[in-house]
PDB file of C-alpha atoms in Angstrom:
ATOM      1  CA  UNK A   1      40.754  12.856  35.329  1.00 51.00           C
ATOM      2  CA  UNK A   2      36.982  13.435  35.601  1.00 49.00           C
ATOM      3  CA  UNK A   3      37.109  16.334  33.161  1.00 56.00           C
ATOM      4  CA  UNK A   4      38.956  14.129  30.654  1.00 61.00           C
ATOM      5  CA  UNK A   5      36.154  11.549  30.838  1.00 62.00           C
ATOM      6  CA  UNK A   6      33.512  14.258  30.350  1.00 57.00           C
ATOM      7  CA  UNK A   7      35.444  15.695  27.436  1.00 58.00           C
ATOM      8  CA  UNK A   8      35.703  12.243  25.882  1.00 57.00           C
ATOM      9  CA  UNK A   9      31.967  11.648  26.298  1.00 57.00           C
ATOM     10  CA  UNK A  10      31.096  15.036  24.817  1.00 52.00           C
ATOM     11  CA  UNK A  11      33.324  14.398  21.802  1.00 54.00           C
ATOM     12  CA  UNK A  12      31.779  10.944  21.317  1.00 56.00           C
ATOM     13  CA  UNK A  13      28.266  12.377  21.472  1.00 53.00           C
ATOM     14  CA  UNK A  14      29.170  15.077  18.953  1.00 52.00           C
ATOM     15  CA  UNK A  15      30.614  12.515  16.531  1.00 49.00           C
ATOM     16  CA  UNK A  16      27.530  10.297  16.921  1.00 48.00           C
ATOM     17  CA  UNK A  17      25.157  13.206  16.302  1.00 48.00           C
ATOM     18  CA  UNK A  18      27.074  14.221  13.173  1.00 43.00           C
ATOM     19  CA  UNK A  19      26.893  10.650  11.834  1.00 42.00           C
ATOM     20  CA  UNK A  20      23.156  10.372  12.551  1.00 43.00           C
ATOM     21  CA  UNK A  21      22.459  13.738  10.993  1.00 41.00           C
ATOM     22  CA  UNK A  22      24.354  12.703   7.876  1.00 40.00           C
ATOM     23  CA  UNK A  23      22.342   9.496   7.541  1.00 37.00           C
ATOM     24  CA  UNK A  24      19.043  11.298   7.960  1.00 38.00           C
ATOM     25  CA  UNK A  25      19.815  13.739   5.146  1.00 36.00           C
ATOM     26  CA  UNK A  26      20.857  11.083   2.625  1.00 35.00           C
ATOM     27  CA  UNK A  27      18.517  11.339  -0.397  1.00 31.00           C
ATOM     28  CA  UNK A  28      16.153   8.457  -1.043  1.00 28.00           C
ATOM     29  CA  UNK A  29      16.868   6.308  -4.062  1.00 26.00           C
ATOM     30  CA  UNK A  30      14.159   6.479  -6.689  1.00 26.00           C
ATOM     31  CA  UNK A  31      13.458   4.285  -9.674  1.00 27.00           C
ATOM     32  CA  UNK A  32      12.920   5.920 -13.019  1.00 29.00           C
ATOM     33  CA  UNK A  33       9.969   4.662 -15.008  1.00 28.00           C
ATOM     34  CA  UNK A  34       9.564   4.762 -18.764  1.00 31.00           C
ATOM     35  CA  UNK A  35       9.393   8.402 -19.798  1.00 33.00           C
ATOM     36  CA  UNK A  36       5.951   9.457 -20.929  1.00 35.00           C
ATOM     37  CA  UNK A  37       5.862  11.587 -24.036  1.00 35.00           C
ATOM     38  CA  UNK A  38       5.295  15.175 -22.937  1.00 36.00           C
ATOM     39  CA  UNK A  39       2.242  17.059 -24.065  1.00 37.00           C
ATOM     40  CA  UNK A  40      -0.454  14.533 -24.844  1.00 38.00           C
ATOM     41  CA  UNK A  41      -2.282  17.129 -26.878  1.00 37.00           C
ATOM     42  CA  UNK A  42       0.786  17.802 -28.980  1.00 42.00           C
ATOM     43  CA  UNK A  43       1.348  14.116 -29.565  1.00 57.00           C
ATOM     44  CA  UNK A  44       5.085  14.426 -29.167  1.00 55.00           C
ATOM     45  CA  UNK A  45       7.545  12.364 -27.201  1.00 55.00           C
ATOM     46  CA  UNK A  46      10.377  13.937 -25.197  1.00 42.00           C
ATOM     47  CA  UNK A  47      13.516  14.794 -27.090  1.00 41.00           C
ATOM     48  CA  UNK A  48      16.428  12.423 -26.898  1.00 39.00           C
ATOM     49  CA  UNK A  49      14.224   9.348 -27.013  1.00 41.00           C
ATOM     50  CA  UNK A  50      12.646   7.498 -29.861  1.00 43.00           C
ATOM     51  CA  UNK A  51      10.188   4.902 -30.934  1.00 44.00           C
ATOM     52  CA  UNK A  52      10.663   1.150 -30.602  1.00 42.00           C
ATOM     53  CA  UNK A  53       9.873  -1.864 -27.540  1.00 40.00           C
ATOM     54  CA  UNK A  54      11.327  -4.626 -25.457  1.00 40.00           C
ATOM     55  CA  UNK A  55      11.698  -6.778 -22.454  1.00 43.00           C
ATOM     56  CA  UNK A  56       8.432  -5.980 -20.734  1.00 53.00           C
ATOM     57  CA  UNK A  57       6.328  -7.517 -23.522  1.00 60.00           C
ATOM     58  CA  UNK A  58       3.297  -6.187 -25.315  1.00 63.00           C
ATOM     59  CA  UNK A  59       0.657  -4.214 -23.472  1.00 58.00           C
ATOM     60  CA  UNK A  60      -3.008  -4.566 -24.341  1.00 63.00           C
ATOM     61  CA  UNK A  61      -5.987  -2.599 -23.132  1.00 64.00           C
ATOM     62  CA  UNK A  62      -9.664  -2.454 -23.850  1.00 60.00           C
ATOM     63  CA  UNK A  63     -11.350   0.631 -25.099  1.00 53.00           C
ATOM     64  CA  UNK A  64     -13.452   2.001 -22.248  1.00 47.00           C
ATOM     65  CA  UNK A  65     -11.026   1.169 -19.454  1.00 45.00           C
ATOM     66  CA  UNK A  66      -7.692   1.806 -21.099  1.00 47.00           C
ATOM     67  CA  UNK A  67      -5.876   2.329 -17.844  1.00 40.00           C
ATOM     68  CA  UNK A  68      -4.423  -0.994 -16.768  1.00 38.00           C
ATOM     69  CA  UNK A  69      -1.296  -2.533 -18.252  1.00 41.00           C
ATOM     70  CA  UNK A  70      -1.198  -6.318 -18.119  1.00 38.00           C
ATOM     71  CA  UNK A  71       2.107  -7.994 -18.915  1.00 41.00           C
ATOM     72  CA  UNK A  72       1.279 -10.013 -22.053  1.00 43.00           C
ATOM     73  CA  UNK A  73      -1.224 -10.253 -24.862  1.00 42.00           C
ATOM     74  CA  UNK A  74      -3.122 -13.235 -23.512  1.00 38.00           C
ATOM     75  CA  UNK A  75      -3.191 -11.932 -19.956  1.00 39.00           C
ATOM     76  CA  UNK A  76      -3.670  -8.350 -21.044  1.00 43.00           C
ATOM     77  CA  UNK A  77      -7.164  -8.502 -22.460  1.00 45.00           C
ATOM     78  CA  UNK A  78      -9.973  -8.557 -19.927  1.00 48.00           C
ATOM     79  CA  UNK A  79     -11.769 -11.882 -19.543  1.00 53.00           C
ATOM     80  CA  UNK A  80     -14.683 -10.656 -21.632  1.00 70.00           C
ATOM     81  CA  UNK A  81     -12.375  -9.696 -24.498  1.00 77.00           C
ATOM     82  CA  UNK A  82     -10.941 -12.067 -27.096  1.00 88.00           C
ATOM     83  CA  UNK A  83      -7.177 -12.573 -27.143  1.00 92.00           C
ATOM     84  CA  UNK A  84      -5.210 -10.524 -29.721  1.00 93.00           C
ATOM     85  CA  UNK A  85      -4.353 -13.710 -31.646  1.00 93.00           C
ATOM     86  CA  UNK A  86      -8.059 -14.153 -32.448  1.00 95.00           C
ATOM     87  CA  UNK A  87      -8.072 -11.013 -34.585  1.00 97.00           C
ATOM     88  CA  UNK A  88      -7.155 -11.039 -38.284  1.00 97.00           C
ATOM     89  CA  UNK A  89      -6.170  -8.344 -40.740  1.00 96.00           C
ATOM     90  CA  UNK A  90      -8.483  -7.418 -43.597  1.00 97.00           C
ATOM     91  CA  UNK A  91      -7.761  -5.244 -46.644  1.00 97.00           C
ATOM     92  CA  UNK A  92     -10.653  -2.902 -45.802  1.00 97.00           C
ATOM     93  CA  UNK A  93      -8.797  -1.477 -42.797  1.00 98.00           C
ATOM     94  CA  UNK A  94      -5.528   0.292 -43.623  1.00 98.00           C
ATOM     95  CA  UNK A  95      -2.587   1.060 -41.360  1.00 98.00           C
ATOM     96  CA  UNK A  96      -1.599   4.583 -40.402  1.00 98.00           C
ATOM     97  CA  UNK A  97       1.958   5.814 -39.788  1.00 98.00           C
ATOM     98  CA  UNK A  98       3.544   8.319 -37.442  1.00 98.00           C
ATOM     99  CA  UNK A  99       6.421  10.781 -37.467  1.00 97.00           C
ATOM    100  CA  UNK A 100       9.533  10.001 -35.438  1.00 97.00           C
ATOM    101  CA  UNK A 101       8.887  10.200 -31.693  1.00 96.00           C
ATOM    102  CA  UNK A 102       5.273  11.330 -32.241  1.00 97.00           C
ATOM    103  CA  UNK A 103       1.874   9.848 -31.659  1.00 97.00           C
ATOM    104  CA  UNK A 104      -0.407  12.488 -33.133  1.00 96.00           C
ATOM    105  CA  UNK A 105      -2.553  11.557 -36.132  1.00 97.00           C
ATOM    106  CA  UNK A 106      -1.317  13.320 -39.265  1.00 97.00           C
ATOM    107  CA  UNK A 107      -3.893  14.920 -41.612  1.00 96.00           C
ATOM    108  CA  UNK A 108      -3.293  12.370 -44.361  1.00 96.00           C
ATOM    109  CA  UNK A 109      -3.661   9.499 -41.930  1.00 97.00           C
ATOM    110  CA  UNK A 110      -6.866  11.025 -40.544  1.00 97.00           C
ATOM    111  CA  UNK A 111      -8.442  10.322 -43.953  1.00 97.00           C
ATOM    112  CA  UNK A 112      -7.419   6.678 -43.612  1.00 98.00           C
ATOM    113  CA  UNK A 113      -8.966   6.591 -40.154  1.00 98.00           C
ATOM    114  CA  UNK A 114     -12.149   8.169 -41.559  1.00 98.00           C
ATOM    115  CA  UNK A 115     -12.387   5.278 -44.027  1.00 98.00           C
ATOM    116  CA  UNK A 116     -11.645   2.736 -41.286  1.00 98.00           C
ATOM    117  CA  UNK A 117     -14.343   4.290 -39.082  1.00 98.00           C
ATOM    118  CA  UNK A 118     -16.862   4.199 -41.951  1.00 98.00           C
ATOM    119  CA  UNK A 119     -16.167   0.501 -42.502  1.00 98.00           C
ATOM    120  CA  UNK A 120     -16.509  -0.304 -38.805  1.00 98.00           C
ATOM    121  CA  UNK A 121     -19.799   1.613 -38.547  1.00 98.00           C
ATOM    122  CA  UNK A 122     -21.114  -0.307 -41.554  1.00 98.00           C
ATOM    123  CA  UNK A 123     -19.998  -3.621 -40.083  1.00 97.00           C
ATOM    124  CA  UNK A 124     -21.309  -3.529 -36.533  1.00 96.00           C
ATOM    125  CA  UNK A 125     -20.701  -7.236 -36.056  1.00 97.00           C
ATOM    126  CA  UNK A 126     -16.935  -6.816 -35.771  1.00 97.00           C
ATOM    127  CA  UNK A 127     -14.620  -5.979 -32.904  1.00 97.00           C
ATOM    128  CA  UNK A 128     -11.381  -4.177 -33.742  1.00 97.00           C
ATOM    129  CA  UNK A 129      -7.867  -4.521 -32.346  1.00 97.00           C
ATOM    130  CA  UNK A 130      -5.447  -1.628 -32.809  1.00 98.00           C
ATOM    131  CA  UNK A 131      -1.771  -2.545 -32.584  1.00 98.00           C
ATOM    132  CA  UNK A 132       0.698   0.252 -31.797  1.00 98.00           C
ATOM    133  CA  UNK A 133       4.206  -0.232 -33.256  1.00 98.00           C
ATOM    134  CA  UNK A 134       7.488   1.673 -33.133  1.00 97.00           C
ATOM    135  CA  UNK A 135      10.837   1.661 -34.881  1.00 96.00           C
ATOM    136  CA  UNK A 136      13.919   0.129 -33.301  1.00 96.00           C
ATOM    137  CA  UNK A 137      15.312   3.296 -31.723  1.00 95.00           C
ATOM    138  CA  UNK A 138      14.773   3.937 -28.017  1.00 92.00           C
ATOM    139  CA  UNK A 139      14.477   1.688 -24.985  1.00 96.00           C
ATOM    140  CA  UNK A 140      12.067  -1.209 -24.875  1.00 96.00           C
ATOM    141  CA  UNK A 141      10.036   0.349 -22.083  1.00 96.00           C
ATOM    142  CA  UNK A 142       9.818   3.694 -23.810  1.00 97.00           C
ATOM    143  CA  UNK A 143       8.725   2.164 -27.084  1.00 97.00           C
ATOM    144  CA  UNK A 144       6.023   0.099 -25.410  1.00 97.00           C
ATOM    145  CA  UNK A 145       4.645   3.296 -23.884  1.00 97.00           C
ATOM    146  CA  UNK A 146       4.888   5.141 -27.206  1.00 98.00           C
ATOM    147  CA  UNK A 147       3.186   2.294 -29.080  1.00 98.00           C
ATOM    148  CA  UNK A 148       0.370   2.385 -26.566  1.00 98.00           C
ATOM    149  CA  UNK A 149      -0.058   6.121 -27.095  1.00 98.00           C
ATOM    150  CA  UNK A 150      -0.189   5.614 -30.849  1.00 98.00           C
ATOM    151  CA  UNK A 151      -2.860   2.941 -30.479  1.00 98.00           C
ATOM    152  CA  UNK A 152      -4.822   5.175 -28.106  1.00 98.00           C
ATOM    153  CA  UNK A 153      -4.605   8.091 -30.536  1.00 98.00           C
ATOM    154  CA  UNK A 154      -6.241   5.978 -33.250  1.00 98.00           C
ATOM    155  CA  UNK A 155      -8.807   4.620 -30.800  1.00 98.00           C
ATOM    156  CA  UNK A 156      -9.773   8.128 -29.694  1.00 98.00           C
ATOM    157  CA  UNK A 157     -10.105   9.211 -33.307  1.00 98.00           C
ATOM    158  CA  UNK A 158     -12.361   6.271 -34.182  1.00 98.00           C
ATOM    159  CA  UNK A 159     -14.509   6.961 -31.104  1.00 98.00           C
ATOM    160  CA  UNK A 160     -14.819  10.610 -32.164  1.00 97.00           C
ATOM    161  CA  UNK A 161     -16.113   9.339 -35.514  1.00 97.00           C
ATOM    162  CA  UNK A 162     -18.839   7.271 -33.862  1.00 97.00           C
ATOM    163  CA  UNK A 163     -17.224   3.859 -33.349  1.00 97.00           C
ATOM    164  CA  UNK A 164     -18.167   2.644 -29.833  1.00 97.00           C
ATOM    165  CA  UNK A 165     -15.159   2.297 -27.532  1.00 96.00           C
ATOM    166  CA  UNK A 166     -16.629  -0.987 -26.319  1.00 95.00           C
ATOM    167  CA  UNK A 167     -15.708  -2.527 -29.694  1.00 96.00           C
ATOM    168  CA  UNK A 168     -12.073  -1.458 -29.534  1.00 96.00           C
ATOM    169  CA  UNK A 169      -9.086  -3.140 -27.898  1.00 96.00           C
ATOM    170  CA  UNK A 170      -5.578  -1.728 -28.125  1.00 97.00           C
ATOM    171  CA  UNK A 171      -2.200  -3.380 -27.717  1.00 97.00           C
ATOM    172  CA  UNK A 172       1.380  -2.119 -27.923  1.00 97.00           C
ATOM    173  CA  UNK A 173       4.159  -4.248 -29.374  1.00 97.00           C
ATOM    174  CA  UNK A 174       6.706  -1.446 -29.283  1.00 97.00           C
ATOM    175  CA  UNK A 175       9.522  -2.429 -31.653  1.00 96.00           C
ATOM    176  CA  UNK A 176       8.977  -6.183 -31.360  1.00 96.00           C
ATOM    177  CA  UNK A 177       7.165  -6.772 -34.675  1.00 96.00           C
ATOM    178  CA  UNK A 178       8.804  -4.622 -37.344  1.00 96.00           C
ATOM    179  CA  UNK A 179       7.524  -4.652 -40.914  1.00 94.00           C
ATOM    180  CA  UNK A 180      10.989  -3.792 -42.179  1.00 95.00           C
ATOM    181  CA  UNK A 181      14.329  -4.848 -40.658  1.00 95.00           C
ATOM    182  CA  UNK A 182      16.767  -2.545 -42.433  1.00 95.00           C
ATOM    183  CA  UNK A 183      18.478   0.153 -40.377  1.00 93.00           C
ATOM    184  CA  UNK A 184      17.338   3.142 -42.430  1.00 95.00           C
ATOM    185  CA  UNK A 185      14.913   6.014 -42.063  1.00 95.00           C
ATOM    186  CA  UNK A 186      12.722   4.661 -44.863  1.00 95.00           C
ATOM    187  CA  UNK A 187      12.424   1.365 -43.043  1.00 97.00           C
ATOM    188  CA  UNK A 188      11.862   2.949 -39.632  1.00 97.00           C
ATOM    189  CA  UNK A 189       9.055   5.098 -41.086  1.00 97.00           C
ATOM    190  CA  UNK A 190       7.215   1.925 -42.128  1.00 97.00           C
ATOM    191  CA  UNK A 191       7.552   0.472 -38.639  1.00 98.00           C
ATOM    192  CA  UNK A 192       6.070   3.518 -36.853  1.00 98.00           C
ATOM    193  CA  UNK A 193       2.452   2.477 -37.371  1.00 98.00           C
ATOM    194  CA  UNK A 194      -0.945   1.451 -36.057  1.00 98.00           C
ATOM    195  CA  UNK A 195      -2.184  -1.832 -37.482  1.00 98.00           C
ATOM    196  CA  UNK A 196      -5.895  -2.723 -37.470  1.00 98.00           C
ATOM    197  CA  UNK A 197      -7.361  -6.208 -37.133  1.00 98.00           C
ATOM    198  CA  UNK A 198     -10.915  -7.436 -36.672  1.00 98.00           C
ATOM    199  CA  UNK A 199     -12.839 -10.323 -35.220  1.00 97.00           C
ATOM    200  CA  UNK A 200     -16.527 -11.191 -35.578  1.00 96.00           C
ATOM    201  CA  UNK A 201     -18.404 -10.690 -32.317  1.00 92.00           C
TER     202      UNK A 201
END
């Protein structure tokens, strides 16, 4: 009788230890964040994804401290910076475009940025806002991140040409503000762009 009780207790302890061991080895659940395009130097996004934006809303950052990601245009700009809606487009600053899933500045677009930089250096009384845009393909989160990288690429180029980073604010609209609404490659190519706006200081 006593040995039966001991046997029962031993079996119960073994079952309990197996259950506890199983729980302890269960993998933790992780949340996936928006994939960052691989190889910042190459300016390419990971394969299988594309340009475009969404639910999270635009992301704006100021030049020198482009590291935080506020949730909307008005809240995004630091207190010392004007809101994106205060900037206006001018014909002197031209847009640049990007290849699919890329954020590197193409040689032809570098010439446009050279002209934009020359204008900004000749007009020191203006701040500049760079909007990063994507086409409709890809998730909203991914396209917001890609638009931000496109805006940063232009900002870095302008800084390398002598435009102070303190004059530059960037914002990503992802796919939210397309120039063209047709579902074609020609239309998508127009939407993959950086748009430049200015505001007097």
